[in-house]
PDB file of C-alpha atoms in Angstrom:
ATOM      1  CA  UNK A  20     -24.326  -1.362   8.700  1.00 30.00           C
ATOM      2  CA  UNK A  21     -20.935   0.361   8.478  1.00 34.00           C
ATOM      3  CA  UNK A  22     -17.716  -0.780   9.240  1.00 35.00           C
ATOM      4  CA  UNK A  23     -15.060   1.179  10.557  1.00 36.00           C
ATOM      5  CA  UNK A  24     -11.724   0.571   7.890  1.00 37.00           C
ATOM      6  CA  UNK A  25      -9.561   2.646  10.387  1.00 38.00           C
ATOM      7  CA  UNK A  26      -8.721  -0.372  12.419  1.00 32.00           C
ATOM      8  CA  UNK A  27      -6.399  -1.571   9.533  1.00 33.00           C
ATOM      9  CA  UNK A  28      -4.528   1.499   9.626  1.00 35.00           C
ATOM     10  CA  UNK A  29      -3.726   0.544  13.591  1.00 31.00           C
ATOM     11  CA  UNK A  30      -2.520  -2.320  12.423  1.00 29.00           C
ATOM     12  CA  UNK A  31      -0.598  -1.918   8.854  1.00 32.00           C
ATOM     13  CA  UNK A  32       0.263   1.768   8.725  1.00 31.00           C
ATOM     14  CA  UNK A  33       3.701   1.871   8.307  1.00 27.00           C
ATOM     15  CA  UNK A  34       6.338   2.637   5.267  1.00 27.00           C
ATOM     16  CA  UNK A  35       5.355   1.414   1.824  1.00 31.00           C
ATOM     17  CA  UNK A  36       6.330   3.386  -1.556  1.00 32.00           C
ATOM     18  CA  UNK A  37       5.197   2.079  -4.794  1.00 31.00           C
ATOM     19  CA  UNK A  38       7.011   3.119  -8.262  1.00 31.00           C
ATOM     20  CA  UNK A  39       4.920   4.360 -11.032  1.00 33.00           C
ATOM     21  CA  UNK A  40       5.731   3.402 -14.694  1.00 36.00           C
ATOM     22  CA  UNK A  41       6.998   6.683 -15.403  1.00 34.00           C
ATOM     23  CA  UNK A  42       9.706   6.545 -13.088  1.00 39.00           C
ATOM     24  CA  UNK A  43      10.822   2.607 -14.012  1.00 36.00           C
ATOM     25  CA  UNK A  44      13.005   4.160 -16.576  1.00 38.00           C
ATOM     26  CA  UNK A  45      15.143   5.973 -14.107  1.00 41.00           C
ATOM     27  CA  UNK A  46      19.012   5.237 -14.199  1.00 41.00           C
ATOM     28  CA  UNK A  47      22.019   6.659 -12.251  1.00 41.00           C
ATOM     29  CA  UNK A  48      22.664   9.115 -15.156  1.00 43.00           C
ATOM     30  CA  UNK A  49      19.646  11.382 -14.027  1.00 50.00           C
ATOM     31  CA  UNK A  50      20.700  14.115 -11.553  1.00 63.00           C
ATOM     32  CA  UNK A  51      17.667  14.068  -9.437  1.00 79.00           C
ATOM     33  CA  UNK A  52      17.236  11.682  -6.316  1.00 90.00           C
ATOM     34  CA  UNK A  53      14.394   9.919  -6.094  1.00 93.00           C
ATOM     35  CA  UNK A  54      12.072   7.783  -4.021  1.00 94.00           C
ATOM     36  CA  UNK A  55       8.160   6.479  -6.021  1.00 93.00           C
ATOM     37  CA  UNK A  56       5.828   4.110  -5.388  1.00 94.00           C
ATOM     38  CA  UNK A  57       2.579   3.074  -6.461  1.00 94.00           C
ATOM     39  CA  UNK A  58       0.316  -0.212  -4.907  1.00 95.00           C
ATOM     40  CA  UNK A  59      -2.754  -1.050  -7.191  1.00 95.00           C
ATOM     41  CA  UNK A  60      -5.684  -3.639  -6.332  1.00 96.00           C
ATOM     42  CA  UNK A  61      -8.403  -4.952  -7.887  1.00 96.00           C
ATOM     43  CA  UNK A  62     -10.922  -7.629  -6.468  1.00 97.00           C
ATOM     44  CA  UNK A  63     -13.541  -8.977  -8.703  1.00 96.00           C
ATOM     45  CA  UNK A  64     -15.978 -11.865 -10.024  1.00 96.00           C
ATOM     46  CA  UNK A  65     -17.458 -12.417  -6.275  1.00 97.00           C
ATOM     47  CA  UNK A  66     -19.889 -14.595  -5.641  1.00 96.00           C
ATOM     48  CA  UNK A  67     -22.226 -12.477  -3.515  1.00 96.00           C
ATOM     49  CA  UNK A  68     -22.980  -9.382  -2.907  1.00 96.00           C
ATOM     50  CA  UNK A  69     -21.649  -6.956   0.489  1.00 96.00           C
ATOM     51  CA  UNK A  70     -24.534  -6.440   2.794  1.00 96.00           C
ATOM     52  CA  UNK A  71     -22.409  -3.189   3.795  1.00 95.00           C
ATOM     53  CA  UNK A  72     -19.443  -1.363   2.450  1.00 96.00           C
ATOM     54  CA  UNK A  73     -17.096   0.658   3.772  1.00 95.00           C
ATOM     55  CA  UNK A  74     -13.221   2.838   2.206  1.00 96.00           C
ATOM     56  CA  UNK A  75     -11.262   5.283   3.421  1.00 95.00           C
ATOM     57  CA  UNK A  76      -7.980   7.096   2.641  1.00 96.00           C
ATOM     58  CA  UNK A  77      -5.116   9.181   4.368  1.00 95.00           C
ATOM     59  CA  UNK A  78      -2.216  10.736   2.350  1.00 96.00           C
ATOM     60  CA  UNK A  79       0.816  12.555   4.205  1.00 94.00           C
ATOM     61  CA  UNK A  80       3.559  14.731   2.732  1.00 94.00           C
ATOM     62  CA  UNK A  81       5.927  16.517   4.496  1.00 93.00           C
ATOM     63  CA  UNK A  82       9.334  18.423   2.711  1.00 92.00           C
ATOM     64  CA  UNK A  83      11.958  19.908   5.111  1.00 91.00           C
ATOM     65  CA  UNK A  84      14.516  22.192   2.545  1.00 86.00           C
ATOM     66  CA  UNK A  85      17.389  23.751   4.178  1.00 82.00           C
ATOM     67  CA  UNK A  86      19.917  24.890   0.499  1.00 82.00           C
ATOM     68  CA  UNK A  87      18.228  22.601  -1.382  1.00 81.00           C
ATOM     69  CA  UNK A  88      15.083  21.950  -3.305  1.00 88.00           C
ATOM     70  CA  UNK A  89      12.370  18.767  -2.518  1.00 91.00           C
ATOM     71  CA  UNK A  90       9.043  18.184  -3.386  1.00 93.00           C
ATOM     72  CA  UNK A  91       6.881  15.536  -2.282  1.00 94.00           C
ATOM     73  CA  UNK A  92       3.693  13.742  -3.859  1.00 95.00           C
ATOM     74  CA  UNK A  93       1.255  11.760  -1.888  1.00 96.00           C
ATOM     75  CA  UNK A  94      -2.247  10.333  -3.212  1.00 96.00           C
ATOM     76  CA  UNK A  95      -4.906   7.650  -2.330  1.00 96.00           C
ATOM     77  CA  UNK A  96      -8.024   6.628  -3.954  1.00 95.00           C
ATOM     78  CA  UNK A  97     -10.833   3.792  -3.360  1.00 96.00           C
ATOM     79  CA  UNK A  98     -13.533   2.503  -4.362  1.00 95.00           C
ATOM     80  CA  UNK A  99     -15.971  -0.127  -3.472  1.00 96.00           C
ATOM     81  CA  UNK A 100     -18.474  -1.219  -6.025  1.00 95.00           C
ATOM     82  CA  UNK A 101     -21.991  -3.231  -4.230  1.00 94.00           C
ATOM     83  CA  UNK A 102     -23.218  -4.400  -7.709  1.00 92.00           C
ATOM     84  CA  UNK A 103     -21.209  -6.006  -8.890  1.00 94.00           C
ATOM     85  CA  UNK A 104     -19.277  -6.096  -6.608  1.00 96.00           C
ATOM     86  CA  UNK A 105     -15.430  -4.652  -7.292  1.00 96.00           C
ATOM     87  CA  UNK A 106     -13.261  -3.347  -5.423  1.00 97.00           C
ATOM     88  CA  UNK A 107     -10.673  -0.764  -7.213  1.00 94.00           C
ATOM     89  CA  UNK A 108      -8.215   1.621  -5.080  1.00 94.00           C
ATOM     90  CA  UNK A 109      -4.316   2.933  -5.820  1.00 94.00           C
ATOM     91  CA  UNK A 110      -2.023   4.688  -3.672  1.00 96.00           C
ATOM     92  CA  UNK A 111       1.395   6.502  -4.819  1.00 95.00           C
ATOM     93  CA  UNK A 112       3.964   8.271  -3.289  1.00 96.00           C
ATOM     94  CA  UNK A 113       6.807  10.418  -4.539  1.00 95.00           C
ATOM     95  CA  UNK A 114       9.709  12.514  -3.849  1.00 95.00           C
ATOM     96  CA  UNK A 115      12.529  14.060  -5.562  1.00 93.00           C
ATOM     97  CA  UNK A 116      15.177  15.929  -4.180  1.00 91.00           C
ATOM     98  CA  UNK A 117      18.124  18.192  -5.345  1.00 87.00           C
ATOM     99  CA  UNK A 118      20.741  20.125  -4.150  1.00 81.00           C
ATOM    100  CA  UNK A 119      22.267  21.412  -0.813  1.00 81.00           C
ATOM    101  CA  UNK A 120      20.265  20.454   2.276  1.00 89.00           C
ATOM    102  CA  UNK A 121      16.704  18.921   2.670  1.00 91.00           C
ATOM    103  CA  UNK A 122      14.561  16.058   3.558  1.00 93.00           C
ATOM    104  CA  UNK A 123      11.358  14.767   2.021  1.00 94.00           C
ATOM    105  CA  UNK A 124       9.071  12.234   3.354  1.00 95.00           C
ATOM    106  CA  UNK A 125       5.404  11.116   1.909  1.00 96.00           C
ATOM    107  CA  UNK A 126       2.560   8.110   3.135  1.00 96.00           C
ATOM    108  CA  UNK A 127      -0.609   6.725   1.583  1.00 96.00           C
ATOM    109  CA  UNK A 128      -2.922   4.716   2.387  1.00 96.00           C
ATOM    110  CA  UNK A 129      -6.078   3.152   0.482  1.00 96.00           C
ATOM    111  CA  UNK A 130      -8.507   0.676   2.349  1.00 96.00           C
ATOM    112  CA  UNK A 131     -11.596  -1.138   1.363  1.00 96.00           C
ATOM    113  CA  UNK A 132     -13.839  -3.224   3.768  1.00 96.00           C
ATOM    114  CA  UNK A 133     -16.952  -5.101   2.633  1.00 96.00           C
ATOM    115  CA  UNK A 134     -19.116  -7.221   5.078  1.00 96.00           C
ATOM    116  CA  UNK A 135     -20.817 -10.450   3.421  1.00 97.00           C
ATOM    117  CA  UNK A 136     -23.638 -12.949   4.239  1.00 97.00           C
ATOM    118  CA  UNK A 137     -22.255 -16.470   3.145  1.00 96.00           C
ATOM    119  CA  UNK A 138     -24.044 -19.623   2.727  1.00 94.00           C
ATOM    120  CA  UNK A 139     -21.539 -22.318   2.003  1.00 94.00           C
ATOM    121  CA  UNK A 140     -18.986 -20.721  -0.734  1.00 97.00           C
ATOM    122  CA  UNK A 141     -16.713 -17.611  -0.610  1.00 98.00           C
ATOM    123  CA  UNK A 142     -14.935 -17.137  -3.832  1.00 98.00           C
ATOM    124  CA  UNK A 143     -13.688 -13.953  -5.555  1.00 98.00           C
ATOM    125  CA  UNK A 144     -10.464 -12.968  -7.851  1.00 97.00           C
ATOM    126  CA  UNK A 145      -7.457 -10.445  -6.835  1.00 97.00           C
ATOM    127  CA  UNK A 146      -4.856  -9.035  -9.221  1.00 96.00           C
ATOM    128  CA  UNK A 147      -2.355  -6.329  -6.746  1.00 96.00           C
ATOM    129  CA  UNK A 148       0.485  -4.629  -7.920  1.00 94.00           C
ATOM    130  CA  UNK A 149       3.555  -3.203  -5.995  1.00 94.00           C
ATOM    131  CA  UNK A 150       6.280  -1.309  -7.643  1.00 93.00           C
ATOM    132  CA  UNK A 151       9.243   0.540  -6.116  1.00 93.00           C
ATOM    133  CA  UNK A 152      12.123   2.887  -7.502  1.00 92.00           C
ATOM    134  CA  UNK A 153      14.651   4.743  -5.676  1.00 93.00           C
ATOM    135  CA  UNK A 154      17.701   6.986  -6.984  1.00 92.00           C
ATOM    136  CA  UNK A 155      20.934   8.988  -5.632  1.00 90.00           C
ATOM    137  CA  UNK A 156      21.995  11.418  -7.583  1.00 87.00           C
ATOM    138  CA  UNK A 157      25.800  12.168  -4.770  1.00 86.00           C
ATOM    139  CA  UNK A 158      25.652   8.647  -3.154  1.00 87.00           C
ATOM    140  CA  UNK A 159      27.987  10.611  -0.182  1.00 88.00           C
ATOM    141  CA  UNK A 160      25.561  12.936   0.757  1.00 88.00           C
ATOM    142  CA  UNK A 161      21.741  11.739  -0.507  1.00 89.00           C
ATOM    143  CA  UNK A 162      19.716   8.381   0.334  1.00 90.00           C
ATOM    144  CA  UNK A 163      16.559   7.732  -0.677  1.00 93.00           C
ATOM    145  CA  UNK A 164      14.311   4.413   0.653  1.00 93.00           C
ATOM    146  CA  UNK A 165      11.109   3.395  -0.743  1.00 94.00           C
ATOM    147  CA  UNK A 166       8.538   0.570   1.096  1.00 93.00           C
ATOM    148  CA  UNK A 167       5.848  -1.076   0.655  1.00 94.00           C
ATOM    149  CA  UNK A 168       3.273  -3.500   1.696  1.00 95.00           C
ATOM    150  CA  UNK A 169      -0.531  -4.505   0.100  1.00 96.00           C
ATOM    151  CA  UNK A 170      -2.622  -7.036   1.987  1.00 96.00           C
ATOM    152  CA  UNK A 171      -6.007  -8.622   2.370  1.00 97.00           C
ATOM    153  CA  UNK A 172      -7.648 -10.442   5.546  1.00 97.00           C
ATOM    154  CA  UNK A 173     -10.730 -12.635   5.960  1.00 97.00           C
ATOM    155  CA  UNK A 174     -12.476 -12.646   9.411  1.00 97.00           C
ATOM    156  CA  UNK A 175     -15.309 -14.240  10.610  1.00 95.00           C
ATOM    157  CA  UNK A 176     -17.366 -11.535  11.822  1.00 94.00           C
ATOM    158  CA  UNK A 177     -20.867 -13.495  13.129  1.00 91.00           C
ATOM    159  CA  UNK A 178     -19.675 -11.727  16.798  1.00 88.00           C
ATOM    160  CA  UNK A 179     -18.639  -8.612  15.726  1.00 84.00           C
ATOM    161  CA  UNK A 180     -17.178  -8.320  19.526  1.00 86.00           C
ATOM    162  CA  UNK A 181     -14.822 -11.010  18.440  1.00 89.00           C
ATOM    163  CA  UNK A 182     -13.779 -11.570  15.135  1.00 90.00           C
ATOM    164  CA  UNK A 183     -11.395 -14.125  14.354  1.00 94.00           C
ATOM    165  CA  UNK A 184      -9.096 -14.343  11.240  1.00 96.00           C
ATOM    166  CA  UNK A 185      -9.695 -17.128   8.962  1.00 97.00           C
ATOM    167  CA  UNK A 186      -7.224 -15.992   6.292  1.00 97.00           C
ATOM    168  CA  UNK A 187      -4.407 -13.427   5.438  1.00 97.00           C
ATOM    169  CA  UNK A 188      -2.713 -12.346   2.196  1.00 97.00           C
ATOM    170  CA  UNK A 189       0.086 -10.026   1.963  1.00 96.00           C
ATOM    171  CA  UNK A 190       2.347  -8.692  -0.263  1.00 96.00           C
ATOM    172  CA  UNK A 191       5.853  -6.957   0.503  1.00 93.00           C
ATOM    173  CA  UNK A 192       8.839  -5.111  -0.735  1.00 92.00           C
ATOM    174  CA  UNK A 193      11.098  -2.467   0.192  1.00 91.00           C
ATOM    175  CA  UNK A 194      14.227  -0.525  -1.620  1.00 91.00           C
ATOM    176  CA  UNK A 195      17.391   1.212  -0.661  1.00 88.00           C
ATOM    177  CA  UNK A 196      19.037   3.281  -3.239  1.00 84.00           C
ATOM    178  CA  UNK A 197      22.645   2.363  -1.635  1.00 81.00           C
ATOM    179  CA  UNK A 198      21.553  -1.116  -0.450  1.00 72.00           C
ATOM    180  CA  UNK A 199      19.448  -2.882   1.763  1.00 65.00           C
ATOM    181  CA  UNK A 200      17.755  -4.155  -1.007  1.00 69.00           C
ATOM    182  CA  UNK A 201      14.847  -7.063  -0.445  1.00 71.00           C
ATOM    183  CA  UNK A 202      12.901  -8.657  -3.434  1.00 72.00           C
ATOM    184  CA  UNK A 203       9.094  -8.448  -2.494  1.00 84.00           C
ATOM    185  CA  UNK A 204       7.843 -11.166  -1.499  1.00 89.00           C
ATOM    186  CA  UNK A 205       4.066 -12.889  -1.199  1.00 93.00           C
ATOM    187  CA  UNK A 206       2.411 -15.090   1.154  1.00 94.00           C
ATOM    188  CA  UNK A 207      -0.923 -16.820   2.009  1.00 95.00           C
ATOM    189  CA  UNK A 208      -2.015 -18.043   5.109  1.00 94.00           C
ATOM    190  CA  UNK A 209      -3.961 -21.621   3.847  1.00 94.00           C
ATOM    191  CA  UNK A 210      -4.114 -23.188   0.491  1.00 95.00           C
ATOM    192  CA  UNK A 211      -8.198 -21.010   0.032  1.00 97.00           C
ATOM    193  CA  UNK A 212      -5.876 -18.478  -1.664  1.00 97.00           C
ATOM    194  CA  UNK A 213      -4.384 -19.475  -4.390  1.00 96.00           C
ATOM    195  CA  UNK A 214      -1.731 -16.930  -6.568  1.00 95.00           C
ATOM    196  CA  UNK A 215       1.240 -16.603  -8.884  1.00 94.00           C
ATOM    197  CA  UNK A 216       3.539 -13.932  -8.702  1.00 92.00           C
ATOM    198  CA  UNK A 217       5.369 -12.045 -11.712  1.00 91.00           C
ATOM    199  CA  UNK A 218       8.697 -10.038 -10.986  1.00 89.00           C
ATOM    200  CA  UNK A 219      10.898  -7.726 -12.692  1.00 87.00           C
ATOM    201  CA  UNK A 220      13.361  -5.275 -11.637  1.00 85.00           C
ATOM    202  CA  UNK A 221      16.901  -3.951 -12.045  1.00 85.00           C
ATOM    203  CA  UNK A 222      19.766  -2.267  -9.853  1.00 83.00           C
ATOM    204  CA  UNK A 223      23.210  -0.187 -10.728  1.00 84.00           C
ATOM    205  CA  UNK A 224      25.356   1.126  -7.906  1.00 84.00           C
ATOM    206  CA  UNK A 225      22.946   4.115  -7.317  1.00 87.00           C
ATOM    207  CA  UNK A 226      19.486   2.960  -8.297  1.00 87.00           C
ATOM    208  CA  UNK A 227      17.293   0.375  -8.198  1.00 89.00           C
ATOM    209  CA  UNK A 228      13.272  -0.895  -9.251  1.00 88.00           C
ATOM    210  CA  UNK A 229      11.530  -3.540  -9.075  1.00 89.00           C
ATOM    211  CA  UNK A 230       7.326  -4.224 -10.380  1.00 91.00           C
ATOM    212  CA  UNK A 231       5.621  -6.984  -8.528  1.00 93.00           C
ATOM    213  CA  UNK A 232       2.246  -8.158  -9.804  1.00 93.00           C
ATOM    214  CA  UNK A 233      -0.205 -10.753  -7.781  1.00 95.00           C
ATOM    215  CA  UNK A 234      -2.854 -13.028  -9.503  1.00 95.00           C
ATOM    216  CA  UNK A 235      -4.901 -15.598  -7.656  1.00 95.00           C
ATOM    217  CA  UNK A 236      -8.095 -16.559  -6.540  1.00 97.00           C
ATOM    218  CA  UNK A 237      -9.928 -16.856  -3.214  1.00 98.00           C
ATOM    219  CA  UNK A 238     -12.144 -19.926  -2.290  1.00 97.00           C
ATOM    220  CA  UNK A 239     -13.395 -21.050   1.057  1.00 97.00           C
ATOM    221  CA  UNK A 240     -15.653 -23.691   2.269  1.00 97.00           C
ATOM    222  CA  UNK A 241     -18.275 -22.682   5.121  1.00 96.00           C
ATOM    223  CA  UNK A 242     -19.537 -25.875   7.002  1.00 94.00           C
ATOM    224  CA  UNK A 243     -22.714 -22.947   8.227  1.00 94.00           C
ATOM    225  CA  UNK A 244     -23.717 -19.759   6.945  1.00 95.00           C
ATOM    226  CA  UNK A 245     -21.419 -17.137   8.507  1.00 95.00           C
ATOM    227  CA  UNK A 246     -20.863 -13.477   8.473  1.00 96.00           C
ATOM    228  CA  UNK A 247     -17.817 -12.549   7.166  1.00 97.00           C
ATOM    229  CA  UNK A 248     -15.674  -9.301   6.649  1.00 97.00           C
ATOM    230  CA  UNK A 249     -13.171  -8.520   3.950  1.00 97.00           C
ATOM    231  CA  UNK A 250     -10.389  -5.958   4.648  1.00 96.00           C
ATOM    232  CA  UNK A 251      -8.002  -5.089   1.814  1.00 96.00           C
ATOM    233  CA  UNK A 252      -5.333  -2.787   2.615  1.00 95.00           C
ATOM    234  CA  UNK A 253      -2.174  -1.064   1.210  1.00 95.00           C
ATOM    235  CA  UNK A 254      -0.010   1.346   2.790  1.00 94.00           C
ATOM    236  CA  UNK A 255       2.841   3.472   1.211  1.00 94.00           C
ATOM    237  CA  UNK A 256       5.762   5.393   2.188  1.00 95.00           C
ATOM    238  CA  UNK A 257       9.011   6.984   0.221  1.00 95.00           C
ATOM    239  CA  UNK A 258      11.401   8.887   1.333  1.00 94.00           C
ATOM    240  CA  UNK A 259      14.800  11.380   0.263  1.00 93.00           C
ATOM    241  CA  UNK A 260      16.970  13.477   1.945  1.00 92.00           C
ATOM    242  CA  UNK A 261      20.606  15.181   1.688  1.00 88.00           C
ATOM    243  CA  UNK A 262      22.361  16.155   4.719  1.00 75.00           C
ATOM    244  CA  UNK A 263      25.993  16.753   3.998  1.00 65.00           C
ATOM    245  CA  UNK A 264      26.710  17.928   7.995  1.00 56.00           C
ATOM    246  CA  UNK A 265      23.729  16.306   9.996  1.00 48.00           C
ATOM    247  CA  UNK A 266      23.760  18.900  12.444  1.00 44.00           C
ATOM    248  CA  UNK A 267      22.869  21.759   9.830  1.00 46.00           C
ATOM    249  CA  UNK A 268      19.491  21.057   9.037  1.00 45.00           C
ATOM    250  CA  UNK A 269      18.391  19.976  12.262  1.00 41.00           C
ATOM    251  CA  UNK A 270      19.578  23.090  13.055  1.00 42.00           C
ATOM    252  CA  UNK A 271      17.380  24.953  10.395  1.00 41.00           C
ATOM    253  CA  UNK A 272      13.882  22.870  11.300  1.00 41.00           C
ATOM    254  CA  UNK A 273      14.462  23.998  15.098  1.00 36.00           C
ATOM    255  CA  UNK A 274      15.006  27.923  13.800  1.00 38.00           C
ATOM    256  CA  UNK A 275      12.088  27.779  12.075  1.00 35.00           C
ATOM    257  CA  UNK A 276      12.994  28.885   8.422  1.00 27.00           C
ATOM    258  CA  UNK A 277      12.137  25.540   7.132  1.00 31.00           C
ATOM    259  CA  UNK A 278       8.616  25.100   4.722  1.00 32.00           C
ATOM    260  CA  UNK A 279       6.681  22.082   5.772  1.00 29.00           C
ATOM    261  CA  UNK A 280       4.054  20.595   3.273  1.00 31.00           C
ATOM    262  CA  UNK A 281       0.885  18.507   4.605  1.00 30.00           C
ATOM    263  CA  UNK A 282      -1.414  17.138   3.763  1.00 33.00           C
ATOM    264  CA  UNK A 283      -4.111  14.506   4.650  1.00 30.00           C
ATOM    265  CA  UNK A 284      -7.108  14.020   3.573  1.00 32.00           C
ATOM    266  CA  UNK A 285      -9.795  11.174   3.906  1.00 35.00           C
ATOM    267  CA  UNK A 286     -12.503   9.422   1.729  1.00 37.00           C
ATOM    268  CA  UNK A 287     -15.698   9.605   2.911  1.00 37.00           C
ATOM    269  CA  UNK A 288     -17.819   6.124   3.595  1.00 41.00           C
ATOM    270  CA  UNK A 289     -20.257   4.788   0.985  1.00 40.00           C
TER     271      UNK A 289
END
């Protein structure tokens, strides 16, 4: 039986960049702004086998260049092994801007849902990563924001009218190149996930990263054997733009000489 992964995209689609390691070695020196990201996720050593399977992906990129020059990156991949079971999936988003007048915006997003028969004993290990980068290169005239947010949910799924949530993990971060800065954070709904959390990052007056990794384990106790479903989820969004008199380049998108990159594309089921 298939499940339908779009209804975590209802629910968790919005902003979430992720830095790549390429970019962690950005400082204020470089003349390009900047906005990366890049989530990662890997679930293995389950106990049982999916009876059903289910991914899917969506990218968007969109560039808006009035005098100025912007390119944006946007890219999703996952994949949902039955046996063994893993589940492996990455989504990144870029863009880099540079002169004059523009705007650049780009979204990912990477889901993997697995539906399980369970006896007495759910138990599988997760290791996500979230990393985020931004950079101004005129801190006047440029921004550049970068968000992001990876999670996984447990439901009960015996009515598949009504699921209900047993448990939720989620992990969290966003950057402002000028401020607005937030650590990411972690949390887990009951003590059946357990998880330690590694941190580094580091921040000038025009730049800032930070790479969060996740490690922990899931274990739950079933009183009766239940259907259950597993979502795991990560959305992605960065963005740049330089507009030195606001008015200009909305003036330039509504006369129609702007160029407009998109691009979306989805992953089809297993």
């Amino acid at each position: 039986m298939k499940l339908h992964a779009g209804f975590v995209q209802k629910l968790f689609f919005f902003a979430a960049p992720l830095l790549a390691g390429s970019v962690i070695s950005v400082s204020p020196s470089q003349a390009v702004t900047l906005a990366f990201s890049e989530g990662q996720a890997i679930f293995s050593n389950f106990n049982t086998s999916p009876l059903s399977t289910d991914t899917n992906t969506n990218t968007n990129a969109l560039a808006i260049s009035g005098n100025g020059d912007v390119a944006t990156f946007a890219d999703a991949t996952a994949f949902f092994n039955v046996t063994p079971p893993l589940i492996q999936n990455t989504s990144v988003t870029q863009v880099e801007g540079e002169s004059g007048e523009y705007f650049g915006l780009a979204q990912s997003l990477a889901e993997a849902v697995g539906r399980f028969w369970v006896e007495d004993v759910f138990t599988f290990n997760f290791l996500v990563n979230l990393n985020l980068a931004v950079a101004v290169d005129d801190p006047v005239t440029e921004s550049a924001s970068a968000l992001g947010a990876i999670t996984f949910l447990l439901f009960d799924s015996t009515n598949l009218n009504n699921p209900t949530l047993l448990d939720q993990f989620t992990l969290t971060g966003s950057l402002d190149a000028l401020g607005n800065r937030f650590t990411p954070v972690a949390s887990a709904s009951s003590d059946n996930i357990l998880f330690s959390l590694f941190q580094d990052g580091q921040s000038g007056d025009t730049f800032a990263f930070s790479q969060t990794f996740a490690e922990g384990v899931y274990s739950r106790h079933f009183n009766r054997p239940t259907f259950v479903t597993l979502v795991e989820a990560k959305v992605n969004q960065a963005t740049a733009e330089a507009v030195p008199e606001p008015s200009t380049i909305l003036a330039i998108a509504v006369g129609g000489t702007v160029g407009i990159g998109l691009k979306l594309r989805r992953k089809p089921n297993h």
